[in-house]
Amino acid sequence: MHNATLNAKMHNITLTQLTDSYLKTFNKDLALLKISNCQFDKIEKDAFDHLKHLNLLDLSNNKIKEKIHPQTFTKLPSLEILILKNVGIHDLELNLSNVEELILSENDIEDVKENSIQGHNVNYLDLSHNKIKEMNNSLKTMYKLSMIDLSKNNIEHVGKNVFEDNHNLLRILAPGNKLTSTEGFKLPKLKSLDLFGNKLISLKSNSFDKMFFLEELGLAANQIQRIEDPFSDLYELKFLNLAWNHIDEIKPSLFRNNLYLSHLSLQGNRIQSLKRFDAILNHLVKLDLSHNGLEIIDGEFFTSTPNLNVLDLSFNNIKVLSNSLQPLNNLKIIDLAFNKINLTGFEFYKNHQLARVNLSYNGLEASLKNFKNNVFLTDLDLSNNAISNFCNSNEKKFESLCVVDLRNNPLICGKDLDELVVGLAIKKISPFKINQIQSDISRDQCKTTGT
């Protein structure tokens, strides 16, 4: 019986070329063969012909100067995974009858010509980290292709019909290219599209039309300034990343058809104000609005995102929270660091789900009484503020509080503060867990009260 686990690995040995006579010294029942960093520059056409049971072949990190013959791998009926990573390939012409996963990353491929890869069974193709400038209709025989990685090439244009014959294509990765348009990616069955770090300037109304099943869309780190109505056909969209662009306005109607949206990142844009969305996004659980110029949040904005679990508003210019957070009854984590918030006379909004709050670097004065409505807090960061008096008679209500960060505050020490520190340190843990408290509270580091 064929032993499917039989394998051989060679690494960092010197071979001038891979020949039939050399490879015949290996067991013909090999299922896995890895020959990496061996410096060979040529592969004989029939080198692997006797390895009829070979399932995985990895030839990574060699420098093959002579073009690989198209028929080199055709007599391997069991070959499912072929890895030709960083082998110096320039010209591409391969006939692969049974290969399902083809890795061609980190080569010098500039052009994928029509029919240069004959692979009817390939479902995963990795062409990342090459020098490809344009995608033409070169993959049309890959009928089973479900995922393609085009990351880190020089692609400027993908033609309208490039993937029209790849009816099973579900995921496209194309970050780190020079794309200015989404034209070639509008496939009705596509579920995931990553265009991180390209050169998109605007999103038009037809940028993603008829992509009814798209669930993940990555558009971060482009140069997007203008957004018309590009998401209206994306009824199944769950993850949308628009971080680090030049967006200065989010229209209330923008996500009206994206009712299943669960994660939305608008980090690192130029948004100064927010108005309530037209649609109620009941499935949205994570919203990142950090690193914007936010000053004003409409008092009713969060009524359109009632089920948020995680909210990041750090690195903005927010001064007043008022009651805008009140609709967020399910919020567990909120980051408000690096704003201009003043909590004087203001009680943080009532929420029994809230576990972690970051209000560092706000210049605020606060005490535990500001958080008396958040008795299930576990982690409270108030470092780098202007807090002098922190304790009051309510501190024993905070039975879940494990970490308080009060570093770099002008704290006035006294009996109440000492009791809080010790109480937090021993609670449900042990008296030796004093490092659980991320603060530099001690009598020789604080002002004294004369007690």
Short mmCIF file of C-alpha atoms in Angstrom, two decimals:
data_model
loop_
_atom_site.label_atom_id
_atom_site.label_comp_id
_atom_site.label_asym_id
_atom_site.label_seq_id
_atom_site.Cartn_x
_atom_site.Cartn_y
_atom_site.Cartn_z
CA MET A 1 0.00 0.00 0.00
CA HIS A 2 1.23 3.49 -0.84
CA ASN A 3 2.50 5.36 2.23
CA ALA A 4 1.01 8.84 1.88
CA THR A 5 3.27 10.27 4.62
CA LEU A 6 6.60 9.40 2.99
CA ASN A 7 8.61 12.58 2.43
CA ALA A 8 12.07 13.95 1.72
CA LYS A 9 13.57 17.36 2.45
CA MET A 10 16.81 18.91 1.25
CA HIS A 11 17.98 22.32 2.38
CA ASN A 12 21.20 24.29 1.83
CA ILE A 13 23.06 21.73 -0.22
CA THR A 14 24.72 22.47 -3.55
CA LEU A 15 23.05 21.07 -6.67
CA THR A 16 23.82 22.37 -10.14
CA GLN A 17 20.65 20.93 -11.66
CA LEU A 18 17.78 18.56 -10.96
CA THR A 19 18.10 15.50 -13.18
CA ASP A 20 16.11 12.35 -13.68
CA SER A 21 19.07 10.18 -12.69
CA TYR A 22 19.54 12.05 -9.41
CA LEU A 23 15.87 12.03 -8.40
CA LYS A 24 15.56 8.32 -9.21
CA THR A 25 17.66 7.70 -6.12
CA PHE A 26 14.61 8.79 -4.12
CA ASN A 27 11.81 6.44 -3.15
CA LYS A 28 9.25 6.38 -5.95
CA ASP A 29 6.43 6.47 -3.36
CA LEU A 30 7.39 9.90 -2.06
CA ALA A 31 4.35 12.02 -1.21
CA LEU A 32 6.20 15.20 -0.22
CA LEU A 33 9.44 16.57 -1.64
CA LYS A 34 11.10 19.83 -0.57
CA ILE A 35 14.32 21.00 -2.23
CA SER A 36 15.02 24.56 -1.08
CA ASN A 37 18.11 26.81 -1.02
CA CYS A 38 20.08 24.33 -3.09
CA GLN A 39 21.35 26.72 -5.80
CA PHE A 40 20.36 24.60 -8.79
CA ASP A 41 19.67 26.60 -11.96
CA LYS A 42 18.13 23.98 -14.25
CA ILE A 43 15.43 21.30 -14.09
CA GLU A 44 15.43 18.46 -16.60
CA LYS A 45 12.06 17.99 -18.29
CA ASP A 46 11.63 14.40 -17.06
CA ALA A 47 13.26 14.87 -13.65
CA PHE A 48 10.14 14.05 -11.63
CA ASP A 49 8.45 11.58 -13.99
CA HIS A 50 8.87 8.51 -11.78
CA LEU A 51 7.34 10.16 -8.67
CA LYS A 52 3.77 9.12 -9.44
CA HIS A 53 2.59 9.51 -5.84
CA LEU A 54 4.06 12.97 -5.24
CA ASN A 55 1.42 15.21 -3.65
CA LEU A 56 3.47 18.29 -2.68
CA LEU A 57 6.56 19.65 -4.44
CA ASP A 58 8.40 22.63 -2.96
CA LEU A 59 11.34 24.09 -4.91
CA SER A 60 11.49 27.44 -3.09
CA ASN A 61 14.52 29.72 -2.92
CA ASN A 62 16.58 28.49 -5.83
CA LYS A 63 17.73 30.42 -8.88
CA ILE A 64 16.49 28.69 -12.00
CA LYS A 65 18.08 30.53 -14.92
CA GLU A 66 16.88 28.23 -17.66
CA LYS A 67 13.17 28.35 -18.45
CA ILE A 68 11.18 25.49 -16.94
CA HIS A 69 9.82 23.27 -19.70
CA PRO A 70 5.98 23.46 -19.86
CA GLN A 71 5.70 19.65 -19.58
CA THR A 72 7.96 19.26 -16.53
CA PHE A 73 5.11 18.49 -14.14
CA THR A 74 2.57 16.86 -16.47
CA LYS A 75 3.40 13.25 -15.53
CA LEU A 76 2.69 13.72 -11.84
CA PRO A 77 -0.94 12.56 -11.52
CA SER A 78 -1.06 13.03 -7.73
CA LEU A 79 0.57 16.46 -7.57
CA GLU A 80 -1.81 18.90 -5.85
CA ILE A 81 0.52 21.54 -4.40
CA LEU A 82 3.38 23.12 -6.37
CA ILE A 83 5.55 25.78 -4.72
CA LEU A 84 7.91 27.75 -6.95
CA LYS A 85 8.52 30.67 -4.60
CA ASN A 86 11.59 32.84 -5.23
CA VAL A 87 13.14 30.71 -7.94
CA GLY A 88 13.89 33.51 -10.41
CA ILE A 89 11.10 32.84 -12.91
CA HIS A 90 10.79 35.47 -15.67
CA ASP A 91 8.86 33.70 -18.39
CA LEU A 92 5.88 31.68 -17.36
CA GLU A 93 4.58 28.66 -19.25
CA LEU A 94 3.28 25.71 -17.25
CA ASN A 95 1.02 22.79 -18.05
CA LEU A 96 -0.46 21.53 -14.80
CA SER A 97 -3.11 18.87 -15.04
CA ASN A 98 -3.95 18.16 -11.39
CA VAL A 99 -2.34 20.94 -9.34
CA GLU A 100 -4.81 22.68 -7.01
CA GLU A 101 -2.49 25.14 -5.25
CA LEU A 102 0.16 27.01 -7.24
CA ILE A 103 2.61 29.33 -5.46
CA LEU A 104 4.63 31.63 -7.75
CA SER A 105 5.37 34.46 -5.32
CA GLU A 106 8.61 36.47 -5.10
CA ASN A 107 9.73 35.91 -8.68
CA ASP A 108 10.46 38.32 -11.55
CA ILE A 109 7.27 37.75 -13.55
CA GLU A 110 6.27 40.87 -15.47
CA ASP A 111 3.61 39.50 -17.75
CA VAL A 112 1.11 36.65 -17.45
CA LYS A 113 0.38 35.85 -21.07
CA GLU A 114 -2.76 34.19 -22.32
CA ASN A 115 -2.69 30.43 -21.71
CA SER A 116 0.71 30.67 -20.03
CA ILE A 117 -0.70 28.64 -17.13
CA GLN A 118 -2.74 25.61 -18.14
CA GLY A 119 -4.32 24.52 -14.89
CA HIS A 120 -7.92 23.39 -14.99
CA ASN A 121 -7.85 22.29 -11.35
CA VAL A 122 -6.01 25.24 -9.79
CA ASN A 123 -8.19 26.77 -7.07
CA TYR A 124 -5.52 28.88 -5.33
CA LEU A 125 -2.97 30.97 -7.25
CA ASP A 126 -0.30 33.10 -5.56
CA LEU A 127 1.38 35.64 -7.84
CA SER A 128 2.28 38.07 -5.07
CA HIS A 129 5.56 39.99 -4.93
CA ASN A 130 6.29 39.92 -8.65
CA LYS A 131 6.59 42.72 -11.22
CA ILE A 132 3.28 42.33 -13.03
CA LYS A 133 2.01 45.58 -14.55
CA GLU A 134 -1.23 44.51 -16.17
CA MET A 135 -3.65 41.62 -15.95
CA ASN A 136 -5.15 40.46 -19.24
CA ASN A 137 -7.41 37.51 -19.92
CA SER A 138 -4.62 35.06 -19.11
CA LEU A 139 -6.32 32.89 -16.50
CA LYS A 140 -9.43 31.96 -18.40
CA THR A 141 -8.69 28.20 -18.36
CA MET A 142 -8.63 28.16 -14.54
CA TYR A 143 -12.28 27.31 -14.19
CA LYS A 144 -11.95 26.21 -10.56
CA LEU A 145 -9.97 29.22 -9.35
CA SER A 146 -11.47 30.42 -6.06
CA MET A 147 -8.69 32.64 -4.69
CA ILE A 148 -5.90 34.69 -6.26
CA ASP A 149 -3.18 36.71 -4.54
CA LEU A 150 -1.80 39.61 -6.60
CA SER A 151 -0.29 41.49 -3.65
CA LYS A 152 2.76 43.71 -4.10
CA ASN A 153 3.03 43.92 -7.87
CA ASN A 154 3.01 46.98 -10.14
CA ILE A 155 -0.49 46.47 -11.51
CA GLU A 156 -2.05 49.66 -12.82
CA HIS A 157 -4.97 48.20 -14.69
CA VAL A 158 -7.18 45.12 -14.63
CA GLY A 159 -9.29 44.78 -17.75
CA LYS A 160 -13.06 44.52 -17.54
CA ASN A 161 -13.17 40.89 -18.72
CA VAL A 162 -10.02 39.52 -17.07
CA PHE A 163 -11.85 37.22 -14.66
CA GLU A 164 -15.06 36.68 -16.62
CA ASP A 165 -14.36 32.95 -17.11
CA ASN A 166 -13.38 32.37 -13.48
CA HIS A 167 -16.91 31.73 -12.30
CA ASN A 168 -15.81 30.23 -8.98
CA LEU A 169 -13.57 33.10 -7.95
CA LEU A 170 -14.50 34.15 -4.40
CA ARG A 171 -11.50 36.07 -3.08
CA ILE A 172 -9.05 38.53 -4.66
CA LEU A 173 -6.07 39.99 -2.82
CA ALA A 174 -4.48 42.93 -4.64
CA PRO A 175 -2.96 45.23 -1.99
CA GLY A 176 0.19 47.19 -2.71
CA ASN A 177 -0.35 47.86 -6.41
CA LYS A 178 -1.02 51.02 -8.45
CA LEU A 179 -4.68 50.53 -9.27
CA THR A 180 -6.81 53.60 -9.95
CA SER A 181 -10.03 51.76 -10.77
CA THR A 182 -12.11 48.82 -9.53
CA GLU A 183 -13.39 48.01 -13.02
CA GLY A 184 -11.90 44.53 -13.44
CA PHE A 185 -13.03 43.23 -10.06
CA LYS A 186 -16.80 43.49 -10.43
CA LEU A 187 -17.65 39.81 -10.21
CA PRO A 188 -21.14 38.84 -9.04
CA LYS A 189 -19.99 35.88 -6.88
CA LEU A 190 -16.97 37.54 -5.28
CA LYS A 191 -17.02 37.48 -1.47
CA SER A 192 -13.76 39.21 -0.53
CA LEU A 193 -11.77 41.99 -2.22
CA ASP A 194 -8.67 43.63 -0.74
CA LEU A 195 -7.35 46.74 -2.50
CA PHE A 196 -5.28 48.10 0.40
CA GLY A 197 -2.53 50.55 -0.55
CA ASN A 198 -3.45 51.33 -4.14
CA LYS A 199 -4.13 54.69 -5.83
CA LEU A 200 -7.90 54.96 -5.80
CA ILE A 201 -8.99 58.60 -5.64
CA SER A 202 -12.76 58.32 -5.80
CA LEU A 203 -15.50 55.74 -5.40
CA LYS A 204 -18.22 56.15 -7.99
CA SER A 205 -21.79 54.92 -7.89
CA ASN A 206 -20.89 51.96 -10.12
CA SER A 207 -17.55 51.06 -8.49
CA PHE A 208 -18.97 47.86 -7.00
CA ASP A 209 -22.25 47.45 -8.83
CA LYS A 210 -23.85 44.00 -9.02
CA MET A 211 -21.41 42.58 -6.45
CA PHE A 212 -24.35 41.30 -4.46
CA PHE A 213 -22.45 38.66 -2.44
CA LEU A 214 -19.41 40.69 -1.40
CA GLU A 215 -18.81 40.32 2.35
CA GLU A 216 -15.34 41.84 2.85
CA LEU A 217 -14.01 45.00 1.21
CA GLY A 218 -10.59 46.48 2.01
CA LEU A 219 -9.94 49.98 0.71
CA ALA A 220 -7.53 51.27 3.34
CA ALA A 221 -4.46 53.40 2.54
CA ASN A 222 -5.60 54.68 -0.83
CA GLN A 223 -6.14 58.35 -1.70
CA ILE A 224 -9.93 58.34 -1.64
CA GLN A 225 -11.44 61.80 -1.31
CA ARG A 226 -14.82 61.59 -2.97
CA ILE A 227 -17.45 58.94 -2.29
CA GLU A 228 -20.64 58.97 -4.34
CA ASP A 229 -22.89 55.97 -3.66
CA PRO A 230 -20.63 52.94 -4.25
CA PHE A 231 -22.01 50.46 -1.71
CA SER A 232 -25.68 50.37 -2.68
CA ASP A 233 -25.47 46.87 -4.24
CA LEU A 234 -23.44 45.35 -1.41
CA TYR A 235 -26.33 43.83 0.52
CA GLU A 236 -24.16 41.14 2.18
CA LEU A 237 -21.25 43.41 3.18
CA LYS A 238 -19.94 42.65 6.68
CA PHE A 239 -16.41 44.09 6.82
CA LEU A 240 -15.52 47.48 5.33
CA ASN A 241 -12.13 49.14 5.77
CA LEU A 242 -11.83 52.75 4.59
CA ALA A 243 -8.99 53.68 6.95
CA TRP A 244 -6.19 56.10 6.07
CA ASN A 245 -7.75 57.88 3.13
CA HIS A 246 -8.68 61.55 2.63
CA ILE A 247 -12.41 61.29 3.38
CA ASP A 248 -13.89 64.39 5.01
CA GLU A 249 -17.59 63.52 4.95
CA ILE A 250 -19.73 60.45 5.52
CA LYS A 251 -23.17 60.99 4.08
CA PRO A 252 -26.04 59.65 6.23
CA SER A 253 -27.30 57.59 3.27
CA LEU A 254 -23.94 55.92 2.49
CA PHE A 255 -24.65 52.60 4.25
CA ARG A 256 -28.41 52.46 3.79
CA ASN A 257 -28.28 49.04 2.05
CA ASN A 258 -25.48 47.52 4.13
CA LEU A 259 -27.65 46.24 6.95
CA TYR A 260 -25.32 43.30 7.75
CA LEU A 261 -22.25 45.48 8.24
CA SER A 262 -20.46 44.31 11.40
CA HIS A 263 -17.01 45.96 11.25
CA LEU A 264 -16.43 49.47 9.92
CA SER A 265 -13.08 51.27 9.99
CA LEU A 266 -12.90 54.98 9.14
CA GLN A 267 -9.63 55.49 10.98
CA GLY A 268 -7.15 58.13 9.81
CA ASN A 269 -9.37 60.29 7.62
CA ARG A 270 -10.43 63.95 7.86
CA ILE A 271 -13.92 63.59 9.29
CA GLN A 272 -14.81 66.48 11.61
CA SER A 273 -18.47 65.76 12.29
CA LEU A 274 -20.89 62.85 12.14
CA LYS A 275 -24.60 62.76 11.50
CA ARG A 276 -26.95 59.91 12.21
CA PHE A 277 -26.99 57.22 9.50
CA ASP A 278 -30.24 56.83 7.58
CA ALA A 279 -30.23 53.08 8.23
CA ILE A 280 -30.08 51.39 11.61
CA LEU A 281 -27.02 49.13 11.48
CA ASN A 282 -28.10 46.53 14.02
CA HIS A 283 -25.23 44.15 13.16
CA LEU A 284 -22.43 46.70 13.56
CA VAL A 285 -20.30 45.60 16.53
CA LYS A 286 -17.01 47.42 15.89
CA LEU A 287 -16.55 51.02 14.74
CA ASP A 288 -13.16 52.72 14.42
CA LEU A 289 -13.22 56.52 14.05
CA SER A 290 -9.77 57.17 15.51
CA HIS A 291 -7.25 59.61 14.04
CA ASN A 292 -9.77 61.97 12.48
CA GLY A 293 -10.54 65.61 13.26
CA LEU A 294 -13.79 64.79 15.02
CA GLU A 295 -15.13 67.61 17.14
CA ILE A 296 -18.86 67.05 17.07
CA ILE A 297 -20.87 63.84 17.20
CA ASP A 298 -24.56 64.25 16.54
CA GLY A 299 -26.50 63.53 19.74
CA GLU A 300 -28.49 60.88 17.88
CA PHE A 301 -25.64 59.39 15.86
CA PHE A 302 -25.32 56.21 17.92
CA THR A 303 -29.04 55.48 17.70
CA SER A 304 -28.16 54.12 14.25
CA THR A 305 -25.48 51.79 15.70
CA PRO A 306 -27.20 50.45 18.84
CA ASN A 307 -25.31 47.15 19.20
CA LEU A 308 -21.71 48.32 19.14
CA ASN A 309 -19.31 46.28 21.31
CA VAL A 310 -16.11 48.18 20.48
CA LEU A 311 -15.83 51.91 19.76
CA ASP A 312 -12.56 53.71 19.03
CA LEU A 313 -12.72 57.52 19.13
CA SER A 314 -9.09 58.11 20.10
CA PHE A 315 -6.91 60.83 18.58
CA ASN A 316 -9.66 63.33 17.81
CA ASN A 317 -10.69 66.75 19.11
CA ILE A 318 -13.79 65.76 21.06
CA LYS A 319 -14.55 68.05 24.00
CA VAL A 320 -18.07 67.10 25.01
CA LEU A 321 -19.73 63.70 25.13
CA SER A 322 -23.10 64.92 26.45
CA ASN A 323 -25.55 62.00 26.14
CA SER A 324 -24.47 60.81 22.70
CA LEU A 325 -23.25 57.43 24.03
CA GLN A 326 -26.49 56.64 25.84
CA PRO A 327 -27.96 54.35 23.11
CA LEU A 328 -24.93 52.03 23.32
CA ASN A 329 -26.21 49.54 25.88
CA ASN A 330 -24.00 46.69 24.61
CA LEU A 331 -20.70 48.57 24.45
CA LYS A 332 -17.85 46.69 26.14
CA ILE A 333 -14.76 48.65 25.09
CA ILE A 334 -14.38 52.37 24.39
CA ASP A 335 -11.17 54.24 23.56
CA LEU A 336 -11.30 58.03 24.01
CA ALA A 337 -7.57 58.64 24.45
CA PHE A 338 -5.97 61.81 23.06
CA ASN A 339 -9.05 64.03 22.98
CA LYS A 340 -10.00 67.15 24.95
CA ILE A 341 -12.75 65.69 27.10
CA ASN A 342 -13.65 67.26 30.44
CA LEU A 343 -15.64 65.06 32.83
CA THR A 344 -16.09 67.71 35.53
CA GLY A 345 -19.59 67.32 36.94
CA PHE A 346 -20.40 64.65 34.34
CA GLU A 347 -21.22 61.02 35.04
CA PHE A 348 -19.98 58.60 32.40
CA TYR A 349 -23.01 57.11 30.74
CA LYS A 350 -24.86 54.23 32.35
CA ASN A 351 -23.81 50.89 30.89
CA HIS A 352 -23.53 47.65 32.83
CA GLN A 353 -21.72 45.92 29.92
CA LEU A 354 -18.80 48.33 29.76
CA ALA A 355 -15.55 46.61 30.76
CA ARG A 356 -12.69 48.74 29.41
CA VAL A 357 -12.42 52.53 29.20
CA ASN A 358 -9.42 54.50 27.96
CA LEU A 359 -9.50 58.23 28.73
CA SER A 360 -5.75 58.82 28.81
CA TYR A 361 -4.23 62.05 27.49
CA ASN A 362 -7.30 64.26 27.83
CA GLY A 363 -6.17 66.74 30.47
CA LEU A 364 -9.25 65.85 32.50
CA GLU A 365 -10.01 65.88 36.20
CA ALA A 366 -11.96 62.85 37.32
CA SER A 367 -12.74 60.59 40.24
CA LEU A 368 -14.47 57.28 40.75
CA LYS A 369 -17.79 59.05 41.14
CA ASN A 370 -17.66 59.88 37.42
CA PHE A 371 -17.94 56.14 36.75
CA LYS A 372 -20.51 55.13 39.35
CA ASN A 373 -22.79 53.92 36.54
CA ASN A 374 -20.12 51.48 35.31
CA VAL A 375 -19.79 49.11 38.23
CA PHE A 376 -18.57 46.19 36.08
CA LEU A 377 -15.49 47.95 34.75
CA THR A 378 -12.39 45.74 34.69
CA ASP A 379 -9.87 48.11 33.09
CA LEU A 380 -9.78 51.90 33.48
CA ASP A 381 -7.00 53.99 31.92
CA LEU A 382 -6.84 57.57 33.19
CA SER A 383 -3.11 58.09 32.74
CA ASN A 384 -1.58 61.40 31.65
CA ASN A 385 -4.38 63.66 32.83
CA ALA A 386 -4.83 66.31 35.54
CA ILE A 387 -6.33 64.10 38.25
CA SER A 388 -5.53 65.00 41.85
CA ASN A 389 -8.43 63.59 43.91
CA PHE A 390 -9.58 60.24 42.66
CA CYS A 391 -11.24 58.34 45.52
CA ASN A 392 -14.58 58.69 47.23
CA SER A 393 -16.87 56.55 49.35
CA ASN A 394 -18.14 54.57 46.35
CA GLU A 395 -14.93 52.78 45.41
CA LYS A 396 -15.97 49.51 47.04
CA LYS A 397 -18.81 49.16 44.53
CA PHE A 398 -16.31 48.41 41.79
CA GLU A 399 -16.02 44.70 42.46
CA SER A 400 -14.81 43.82 38.95
CA LEU A 401 -12.16 46.52 38.59
CA CYS A 402 -8.74 44.90 38.19
CA VAL A 403 -6.55 47.50 36.50
CA VAL A 404 -6.46 51.25 37.05
CA ASP A 405 -3.81 53.27 35.24
CA LEU A 406 -3.23 56.62 36.99
CA ARG A 407 0.32 57.27 35.83
CA ASN A 408 1.45 60.83 35.25
CA ASN A 409 -1.29 62.54 37.25
CA PRO A 410 -0.77 65.09 40.09
CA LEU A 411 -2.35 62.73 42.62
CA ILE A 412 -2.85 63.75 46.24
CA CYS A 413 -2.23 60.69 48.38
CA GLY A 414 -4.21 59.79 51.43
CA LYS A 415 -5.96 56.97 53.21
CA ASP A 416 -8.70 56.54 50.56
CA LEU A 417 -6.23 56.26 47.70
CA ASP A 418 -4.04 53.82 49.59
CA GLU A 419 -7.05 51.64 50.34
CA LEU A 420 -8.06 51.62 46.67
CA VAL A 421 -4.60 50.50 45.53
CA VAL A 422 -4.37 47.72 48.11
CA GLY A 423 -7.98 46.70 47.56
CA LEU A 424 -7.46 46.33 43.83
CA ALA A 425 -4.24 44.43 44.31
CA ILE A 426 -5.62 41.71 46.57
CA LYS A 427 -9.12 41.42 45.12
CA LYS A 428 -9.77 37.84 43.96
CA ILE A 429 -6.06 37.43 43.26
CA SER A 430 -3.39 37.67 45.96
CA PRO A 431 -1.54 40.38 47.89
CA PHE A 432 1.50 39.80 45.68
CA LYS A 433 -0.23 40.98 42.49
CA ILE A 434 0.47 44.66 43.16
CA ASN A 435 1.87 44.95 39.60
CA GLN A 436 -1.71 44.44 38.42
CA ILE A 437 -2.13 48.17 39.14
CA GLN A 438 -0.48 50.16 36.37
CA SER A 439 0.20 53.30 38.40
CA ASP A 440 3.08 54.96 40.16
CA ILE A 441 1.10 55.72 43.30
CA SER A 442 3.28 55.79 46.40
CA ARG A 443 3.83 58.25 49.19
CA ASP A 444 7.20 59.38 47.86
CA GLN A 445 5.80 59.92 44.33
CA CYS A 446 2.68 61.89 45.30
CA LYS A 447 1.92 65.09 47.07
CA THR A 448 1.03 64.47 50.71
CA THR A 449 -2.02 65.74 52.52
CA GLY A 450 -0.31 66.03 55.89
CA THR A 451 -1.83 62.78 57.19
#
